[in-house]
Amino acid sequence: MQAQPNTEVNHLHDKLYRKYQVYDMGWVGHVDLSSHMVAGAVAGGPIAMVRDETQIHRATAESKPTIQIYTSAGQLLSQFWWEHNGTLIHMGWTEKEELVCVVSDGTVLMYNVFGERLREFSVLPEDSGQHVCECHMWGDGLVVLTRRNQLFSVNNLSESPLKITALAAVSSEQLGGRSPTAMTIIEPQFTRSNTVEVLLGSATGTILVVTEATCQDQDVRGKGPFTKMAVTPSGKMLACFTESGMLWVCSTDFQKNLTEFNPRAQKPPTQLVWCGVDSVMLYWDISKDRDKLLLMVGPHGDWVKYSYRAPLVLVPECDGVRIISNEKCEFLHRVPKSTEDVFKIGSLEPAAILHDAMDFYENKSAKADEHIRNIKARAALVAAVDGCIDAAVHEFDPPTQRRLLKAAAYGKCFCEYYNADNFVENCKTL
C-alpha cells in the first residue's frame, strides 16, 4: 500500500495497520504530559488535564491546580481553578462531552467545555465515611470502587433526580484479603441484564464479575493475578496483563481463550487499551531518560513496536486509538478494506481501476476509456463507485478525499442506473 507523508503502514499478520499524524499540537512548549492527569473524550473530542498531585512539582506562585481543556489539536478552550479540597481520583468525559471529575470523598463535579459547572452530587451514601479509590466511565454513566471494596454506579448522569445503585457485595475472601488488583467494566448495552458489569481482579488469581444482583467467580486462577484489564469497544473481548508479565486475551464470557503473548516486560504497562476490536495496545513509560515503548499485539500473537522520546496518552476509539504526545496527535487504526482495495500496489479491484481511469482522463489518455470498459465488462461499475466513496469516508487527508470523490463522480457518469443519494450525503459530510 502506498504511504502518504507522515504515515507509517505495518503488517500485523494478514492485516494492514496505518499510523499517521493528524495534528501538530498547539500546546508545544507549554504542556508536559508526564506531570499531568489527562482525559481525552472519544470521537476526536476535547482533552482535559490537571497537574498530577501525586508527583513532586517545582514550587510556583500558583498554589491551586488549574484544569485546562484543549481541543484534540492542542488549542486551549478554557481553564479554571480546581478549588475542591479532596483528592481528584478520576477525570472523564460523557458522550455529550461534559467533563466529569470524581473526588476521593465521593463528590462528582460536572463541567462543560468552557469550564462552567453544570452539576455537583455525591455518589456515596450520606455519612458513609467511605472514600473512592477508583472510577470507570462509559457513555453517560460511571461506577466507583471504595476502599471498603464496595461498588456504586450511576447509569445516567443526565437524569434528574440521579439514581445511584449499590452493586452486589464483594467479600474479602473473594478478593484474597486485598484490594482488587485490577478493574474494568462491560458497558450496559453489551450485557444480558442491560446493567453495567464490573470486572475485578482478585489476589487469588481469578476475576470476579459484579452486577447489581450477584458477584460471580469466573475461576481463571491459572492465569492471574492480573494488574491491568481492558474490554473492547464491542464488549466481546477482554485483555488482561498478568503479574507474571503475560498478556492474555479471552472472550468476556470467559469461554474462549484467544491469545497469550509474552512481551518480556518486567513491569506492568502504564496503559493497556484496545485499538478498535482487533489488536491490543500496551504502553510503557519506564523512565524520563529512556524511550517510551508502545507495543501493538494482534490476535495471532504478531506484534509491532513503536518507540517515542516523549510521554504519551492513549485514547481508545471505536475504530482505532489516538496517540497524544507533547508535540503531535496521531491516529492508529486498521486500514479499511475499501482503502486497501484502492491504494494497494498492483490492485486489480474495480475501485482501484476506476481511480486509475480518473488519472488517465485528467492526462487526456485513451487508457481512461479502456479502464472504464474493463470495469463494465466485469459488471462492477457500481461497486467501483461505491468503493471510492467508502475509501474517501475513511480518509483524513482532504486532498485524498477529494481525489476519491472525484473518481466516484467520474465513474457514476457511466452508470445507467445509480442512486446518488449516498454520494451526495458523503460529499456533504466531508
Short mmCIF file of N, CA and C in Angstrom, two decimals, residues 3-129:
data_model
loop_
_atom_site.label_atom_id
_atom_site.label_comp_id
_atom_site.label_asym_id
_atom_site.label_seq_id
_atom_site.Cartn_x
_atom_site.Cartn_y
_atom_site.Cartn_z
N ALA A 3 2.14 4.73 0.98
CA ALA A 3 2.09 5.53 2.21
C ALA A 3 2.11 7.01 1.88
N GLN A 4 1.30 7.76 2.61
CA GLN A 4 1.28 9.21 2.47
C GLN A 4 2.30 9.82 3.42
N PRO A 5 2.65 11.10 3.24
CA PRO A 5 3.58 11.75 4.16
C PRO A 5 3.09 11.67 5.61
N ASN A 6 4.03 11.51 6.56
CA ASN A 6 3.71 11.39 7.99
C ASN A 6 2.84 10.18 8.28
N THR A 7 2.97 9.15 7.45
CA THR A 7 2.17 7.93 7.61
C THR A 7 3.10 6.73 7.69
N GLU A 8 2.78 5.82 8.60
CA GLU A 8 3.54 4.58 8.75
C GLU A 8 2.57 3.41 8.64
N VAL A 9 2.84 2.49 7.71
CA VAL A 9 1.98 1.34 7.48
C VAL A 9 2.73 0.07 7.87
N ASN A 10 2.07 -0.80 8.66
CA ASN A 10 2.69 -2.04 9.11
C ASN A 10 1.73 -3.21 8.93
N HIS A 11 2.31 -4.38 8.70
CA HIS A 11 1.53 -5.62 8.64
C HIS A 11 1.42 -6.21 10.04
N LEU A 12 0.23 -6.64 10.39
CA LEU A 12 0.01 -7.40 11.62
C LEU A 12 -0.74 -8.66 11.19
N HIS A 13 0.01 -9.76 11.06
CA HIS A 13 -0.50 -10.98 10.46
C HIS A 13 -0.95 -10.67 9.03
N ASP A 14 -2.23 -10.83 8.70
CA ASP A 14 -2.69 -10.57 7.34
C ASP A 14 -3.42 -9.24 7.21
N LYS A 15 -3.32 -8.38 8.23
CA LYS A 15 -4.00 -7.09 8.22
C LYS A 15 -2.97 -5.96 8.14
N LEU A 16 -3.40 -4.86 7.54
CA LEU A 16 -2.57 -3.66 7.47
C LEU A 16 -3.05 -2.65 8.52
N TYR A 17 -2.08 -2.06 9.23
CA TYR A 17 -2.38 -1.01 10.20
C TYR A 17 -1.64 0.26 9.79
N ARG A 18 -2.32 1.37 9.95
CA ARG A 18 -1.77 2.65 9.50
C ARG A 18 -1.74 3.64 10.66
N LYS A 19 -0.59 4.25 10.87
CA LYS A 19 -0.43 5.30 11.89
C LYS A 19 -0.03 6.58 11.18
N TYR A 20 -0.82 7.63 11.37
CA TYR A 20 -0.49 8.88 10.70
C TYR A 20 -0.77 10.07 11.62
N GLN A 21 -0.08 11.15 11.35
CA GLN A 21 -0.21 12.35 12.16
C GLN A 21 -1.46 13.12 11.75
N VAL A 22 -2.28 13.47 12.74
CA VAL A 22 -3.49 14.24 12.49
C VAL A 22 -3.25 15.73 12.72
N TYR A 23 -2.56 16.07 13.85
CA TYR A 23 -2.32 17.47 14.20
C TYR A 23 -0.92 17.66 14.75
N ASP A 24 -0.38 18.85 14.54
CA ASP A 24 0.70 19.38 15.38
C ASP A 24 0.03 20.05 16.56
N MET A 25 0.43 19.69 17.78
CA MET A 25 -0.27 20.21 18.95
C MET A 25 0.04 21.68 19.19
N GLY A 26 -1.01 22.44 19.45
CA GLY A 26 -0.86 23.86 19.70
C GLY A 26 -0.25 24.19 21.05
N TRP A 27 -0.14 23.17 21.92
CA TRP A 27 0.40 23.42 23.27
C TRP A 27 1.91 23.18 23.37
N VAL A 28 2.57 22.94 22.24
CA VAL A 28 4.01 22.63 22.26
C VAL A 28 4.77 23.69 23.03
N GLY A 29 5.59 23.24 23.98
CA GLY A 29 6.38 24.16 24.81
C GLY A 29 5.69 24.61 26.06
N HIS A 30 4.38 24.33 26.18
CA HIS A 30 3.62 24.78 27.35
C HIS A 30 3.09 23.62 28.20
N VAL A 31 3.10 22.41 27.65
CA VAL A 31 2.50 21.27 28.33
C VAL A 31 3.48 20.11 28.37
N ASP A 32 3.57 19.47 29.54
CA ASP A 32 4.34 18.24 29.70
C ASP A 32 3.38 17.18 30.22
N LEU A 33 3.01 16.24 29.36
CA LEU A 33 2.01 15.24 29.73
C LEU A 33 2.44 14.38 30.91
N SER A 34 3.74 14.21 31.10
CA SER A 34 4.23 13.33 32.16
C SER A 34 3.89 13.85 33.55
N SER A 35 3.59 15.13 33.69
CA SER A 35 3.30 15.70 35.00
C SER A 35 1.82 16.03 35.19
N HIS A 36 0.97 15.51 34.29
CA HIS A 36 -0.45 15.83 34.35
C HIS A 36 -1.32 14.57 34.34
N MET A 37 -2.49 14.69 34.95
CA MET A 37 -3.56 13.72 34.77
C MET A 37 -4.33 14.16 33.53
N VAL A 38 -4.51 13.25 32.56
CA VAL A 38 -5.07 13.62 31.26
C VAL A 38 -6.28 12.75 30.96
N ALA A 39 -7.32 13.36 30.40
CA ALA A 39 -8.52 12.63 29.99
C ALA A 39 -8.95 13.12 28.62
N GLY A 40 -9.04 12.22 27.66
CA GLY A 40 -9.47 12.56 26.30
C GLY A 40 -10.84 12.02 26.01
N ALA A 41 -11.69 12.84 25.39
CA ALA A 41 -13.03 12.39 25.00
C ALA A 41 -12.93 11.59 23.72
N VAL A 42 -13.86 10.64 23.54
CA VAL A 42 -13.84 9.79 22.35
C VAL A 42 -14.31 10.59 21.14
N ALA A 43 -14.20 9.97 19.96
CA ALA A 43 -14.61 10.56 18.69
C ALA A 43 -13.85 11.85 18.40
N GLY A 44 -12.55 11.86 18.75
CA GLY A 44 -11.72 13.03 18.48
C GLY A 44 -12.10 14.24 19.30
N GLY A 45 -12.68 14.02 20.47
CA GLY A 45 -13.18 15.12 21.31
C GLY A 45 -12.09 15.82 22.09
N PRO A 46 -12.50 16.74 22.99
CA PRO A 46 -11.55 17.57 23.74
C PRO A 46 -10.70 16.78 24.71
N ILE A 47 -9.64 17.43 25.18
CA ILE A 47 -8.69 16.83 26.12
C ILE A 47 -8.63 17.71 27.36
N ALA A 48 -8.83 17.09 28.53
CA ALA A 48 -8.73 17.82 29.80
C ALA A 48 -7.48 17.35 30.53
N MET A 49 -6.84 18.28 31.22
CA MET A 49 -5.67 17.91 32.02
C MET A 49 -5.55 18.80 33.25
N VAL A 50 -4.94 18.22 34.26
CA VAL A 50 -4.69 18.94 35.50
C VAL A 50 -3.40 18.40 36.09
N ARG A 51 -2.70 19.24 36.83
CA ARG A 51 -1.44 18.83 37.44
C ARG A 51 -1.66 17.60 38.32
N ASP A 52 -0.80 16.60 38.15
CA ASP A 52 -0.90 15.36 38.92
C ASP A 52 -0.32 15.60 40.31
N GLU A 53 -1.20 15.62 41.32
CA GLU A 53 -0.77 15.94 42.67
C GLU A 53 -0.04 14.78 43.35
N THR A 54 0.00 13.63 42.72
CA THR A 54 0.76 12.52 43.31
C THR A 54 2.25 12.63 43.00
N GLN A 55 2.61 13.57 42.12
CA GLN A 55 4.00 13.77 41.77
C GLN A 55 4.56 15.00 42.48
N ILE A 56 5.88 15.07 42.54
CA ILE A 56 6.56 16.22 43.14
C ILE A 56 6.74 17.28 42.05
N HIS A 57 6.29 18.51 42.34
CA HIS A 57 6.39 19.60 41.37
C HIS A 57 7.21 20.76 41.95
N ARG A 58 7.82 21.51 41.05
CA ARG A 58 8.55 22.70 41.46
C ARG A 58 7.56 23.74 42.00
N ALA A 59 7.90 24.36 43.11
CA ALA A 59 7.01 25.34 43.73
C ALA A 59 6.84 26.56 42.84
N THR A 60 5.57 27.00 42.70
CA THR A 60 5.26 28.20 41.90
C THR A 60 4.35 29.09 42.70
N ALA A 61 4.08 30.28 42.16
CA ALA A 61 3.19 31.23 42.84
C ALA A 61 1.75 30.74 42.84
N GLU A 62 1.41 29.85 41.88
CA GLU A 62 0.05 29.32 41.79
C GLU A 62 -0.05 28.08 42.66
N SER A 63 -0.71 28.21 43.81
CA SER A 63 -0.82 27.09 44.73
C SER A 63 -1.94 26.14 44.33
N LYS A 64 -3.01 26.66 43.71
CA LYS A 64 -4.13 25.83 43.31
C LYS A 64 -3.90 25.25 41.92
N PRO A 65 -4.22 23.98 41.74
CA PRO A 65 -4.10 23.42 40.39
C PRO A 65 -5.18 23.98 39.46
N THR A 66 -4.88 24.00 38.19
CA THR A 66 -5.80 24.51 37.17
C THR A 66 -6.17 23.39 36.22
N ILE A 67 -7.47 23.23 35.97
CA ILE A 67 -7.92 22.29 34.96
C ILE A 67 -7.98 23.02 33.63
N GLN A 68 -7.30 22.46 32.65
CA GLN A 68 -7.25 23.07 31.32
C GLN A 68 -7.94 22.14 30.32
N ILE A 69 -8.73 22.72 29.44
CA ILE A 69 -9.45 21.95 28.42
C ILE A 69 -8.98 22.41 27.05
N TYR A 70 -8.49 21.45 26.25
CA TYR A 70 -7.95 21.73 24.93
C TYR A 70 -8.76 20.99 23.86
N THR A 71 -8.66 21.46 22.63
CA THR A 71 -9.17 20.69 21.51
C THR A 71 -8.22 19.52 21.26
N SER A 72 -8.60 18.62 20.36
CA SER A 72 -7.74 17.50 20.04
C SER A 72 -6.47 17.95 19.34
N ALA A 73 -6.45 19.20 18.85
CA ALA A 73 -5.26 19.77 18.22
C ALA A 73 -4.41 20.57 19.19
N GLY A 74 -4.78 20.55 20.49
CA GLY A 74 -3.97 21.23 21.49
C GLY A 74 -4.22 22.72 21.59
N GLN A 75 -5.37 23.19 21.10
CA GLN A 75 -5.74 24.60 21.23
C GLN A 75 -6.56 24.78 22.50
N LEU A 76 -6.19 25.75 23.33
CA LEU A 76 -6.85 25.95 24.62
C LEU A 76 -8.28 26.43 24.43
N LEU A 77 -9.23 25.71 25.04
CA LEU A 77 -10.64 26.12 25.02
C LEU A 77 -11.01 26.89 26.27
N SER A 78 -10.56 26.41 27.42
CA SER A 78 -10.88 27.07 28.69
C SER A 78 -9.97 26.55 29.78
N GLN A 79 -9.93 27.26 30.89
CA GLN A 79 -9.22 26.80 32.08
C GLN A 79 -9.87 27.41 33.31
N PHE A 80 -9.82 26.67 34.42
CA PHE A 80 -10.44 27.16 35.65
C PHE A 80 -9.74 26.52 36.84
N TRP A 81 -9.82 27.22 37.98
CA TRP A 81 -9.19 26.71 39.19
C TRP A 81 -9.90 25.46 39.68
N TRP A 82 -9.12 24.49 40.15
CA TRP A 82 -9.68 23.33 40.83
C TRP A 82 -9.69 23.66 42.32
N GLU A 83 -10.88 23.96 42.84
CA GLU A 83 -10.99 24.51 44.20
C GLU A 83 -11.43 23.48 45.23
N HIS A 84 -11.69 22.27 44.84
CA HIS A 84 -12.12 21.26 45.80
C HIS A 84 -10.94 20.79 46.64
N ASN A 85 -11.18 20.55 47.92
CA ASN A 85 -10.10 20.18 48.84
C ASN A 85 -9.71 18.71 48.74
N GLY A 86 -10.63 17.89 48.24
CA GLY A 86 -10.35 16.45 48.17
C GLY A 86 -9.38 16.10 47.05
N THR A 87 -8.92 14.86 47.06
CA THR A 87 -8.02 14.37 46.03
C THR A 87 -8.81 13.99 44.78
N LEU A 88 -8.38 14.48 43.64
CA LEU A 88 -9.04 14.14 42.38
C LEU A 88 -8.62 12.72 41.97
N ILE A 89 -9.60 11.82 41.93
CA ILE A 89 -9.34 10.42 41.62
C ILE A 89 -9.41 10.13 40.13
N HIS A 90 -10.39 10.77 39.46
CA HIS A 90 -10.63 10.42 38.06
C HIS A 90 -11.21 11.61 37.30
N MET A 91 -10.80 11.75 36.05
CA MET A 91 -11.43 12.68 35.11
C MET A 91 -11.86 11.89 33.88
N GLY A 92 -13.04 12.20 33.37
CA GLY A 92 -13.53 11.52 32.17
C GLY A 92 -14.59 12.36 31.49
N TRP A 93 -14.99 11.93 30.31
CA TRP A 93 -15.96 12.67 29.51
C TRP A 93 -17.19 11.82 29.26
N THR A 94 -18.37 12.46 29.29
CA THR A 94 -19.60 11.79 28.92
C THR A 94 -19.73 11.83 27.40
N GLU A 95 -20.73 11.13 26.86
CA GLU A 95 -20.94 11.13 25.42
C GLU A 95 -21.41 12.50 24.91
N LYS A 96 -21.84 13.38 25.83
CA LYS A 96 -22.23 14.75 25.46
C LYS A 96 -21.07 15.72 25.62
N GLU A 97 -19.88 15.18 25.84
CA GLU A 97 -18.66 15.97 26.02
C GLU A 97 -18.77 16.91 27.22
N GLU A 98 -19.25 16.34 28.33
CA GLU A 98 -19.25 17.03 29.61
C GLU A 98 -18.17 16.40 30.48
N LEU A 99 -17.33 17.23 31.07
CA LEU A 99 -16.21 16.75 31.88
C LEU A 99 -16.70 16.33 33.26
N VAL A 100 -16.34 15.13 33.68
CA VAL A 100 -16.73 14.59 34.98
C VAL A 100 -15.48 14.43 35.84
N CYS A 101 -15.49 15.05 37.02
CA CYS A 101 -14.38 14.96 37.97
C CYS A 101 -14.86 14.25 39.23
N VAL A 102 -14.21 13.15 39.59
CA VAL A 102 -14.60 12.36 40.75
C VAL A 102 -13.55 12.54 41.84
N VAL A 103 -14.00 12.95 43.02
CA VAL A 103 -13.12 13.24 44.15
C VAL A 103 -13.15 12.07 45.14
N SER A 104 -12.10 11.94 45.92
CA SER A 104 -11.97 10.81 46.83
C SER A 104 -13.11 10.72 47.84
N ASP A 105 -13.71 11.85 48.24
CA ASP A 105 -14.80 11.81 49.21
C ASP A 105 -16.14 11.45 48.58
N GLY A 106 -16.15 11.13 47.29
CA GLY A 106 -17.38 10.73 46.61
C GLY A 106 -18.07 11.85 45.84
N THR A 107 -17.55 13.07 45.96
CA THR A 107 -18.14 14.20 45.24
C THR A 107 -17.86 14.08 43.75
N VAL A 108 -18.89 14.31 42.94
CA VAL A 108 -18.76 14.30 41.48
C VAL A 108 -19.14 15.68 40.96
N LEU A 109 -18.23 16.30 40.22
CA LEU A 109 -18.48 17.62 39.64
C LEU A 109 -18.44 17.52 38.13
N MET A 110 -19.41 18.17 37.47
CA MET A 110 -19.52 18.11 36.02
C MET A 110 -19.40 19.52 35.43
N TYR A 111 -18.64 19.63 34.33
CA TYR A 111 -18.38 20.92 33.69
C TYR A 111 -18.61 20.78 32.18
N ASN A 112 -18.93 21.90 31.54
CA ASN A 112 -18.95 21.89 30.08
C ASN A 112 -17.55 22.25 29.56
N VAL A 113 -17.39 22.29 28.24
CA VAL A 113 -16.06 22.53 27.67
C VAL A 113 -15.54 23.94 27.94
N PHE A 114 -16.41 24.82 28.41
CA PHE A 114 -15.99 26.19 28.72
C PHE A 114 -15.66 26.37 30.21
N GLY A 115 -15.66 25.26 30.95
CA GLY A 115 -15.30 25.31 32.36
C GLY A 115 -16.42 25.74 33.27
N GLU A 116 -17.65 25.80 32.77
CA GLU A 116 -18.79 26.19 33.59
C GLU A 116 -19.35 24.97 34.31
N ARG A 117 -19.53 25.10 35.63
CA ARG A 117 -20.01 23.95 36.41
C ARG A 117 -21.48 23.68 36.08
N LEU A 118 -21.77 22.42 35.79
CA LEU A 118 -23.13 22.02 35.43
C LEU A 118 -23.85 21.33 36.57
N ARG A 119 -23.09 20.56 37.37
CA ARG A 119 -23.75 19.75 38.39
C ARG A 119 -22.75 19.31 39.43
N GLU A 120 -23.24 19.08 40.65
CA GLU A 120 -22.42 18.55 41.74
C GLU A 120 -23.28 17.64 42.59
N PHE A 121 -22.77 16.43 42.87
CA PHE A 121 -23.50 15.49 43.71
C PHE A 121 -22.51 14.51 44.32
N SER A 122 -23.00 13.70 45.25
CA SER A 122 -22.16 12.67 45.86
C SER A 122 -22.64 11.30 45.39
N VAL A 123 -21.67 10.48 45.01
CA VAL A 123 -22.00 9.14 44.52
C VAL A 123 -22.04 8.13 45.67
N LEU A 124 -21.62 8.56 46.88
CA LEU A 124 -21.61 7.69 48.05
C LEU A 124 -22.77 8.02 48.98
N PRO A 125 -23.25 7.04 49.75
CA PRO A 125 -24.32 7.31 50.72
C PRO A 125 -23.89 8.37 51.73
N GLU A 126 -24.84 9.15 52.20
CA GLU A 126 -24.53 10.23 53.15
C GLU A 126 -23.99 9.65 54.46
N ASP A 127 -22.95 10.27 54.98
CA ASP A 127 -22.32 9.86 56.25
C ASP A 127 -21.83 8.41 56.21
N SER A 128 -21.43 7.94 55.04
CA SER A 128 -20.94 6.56 54.95
C SER A 128 -19.51 6.43 55.45
N GLY A 129 -18.77 7.55 55.44
CA GLY A 129 -17.39 7.51 55.88
C GLY A 129 -16.47 6.79 54.91
#
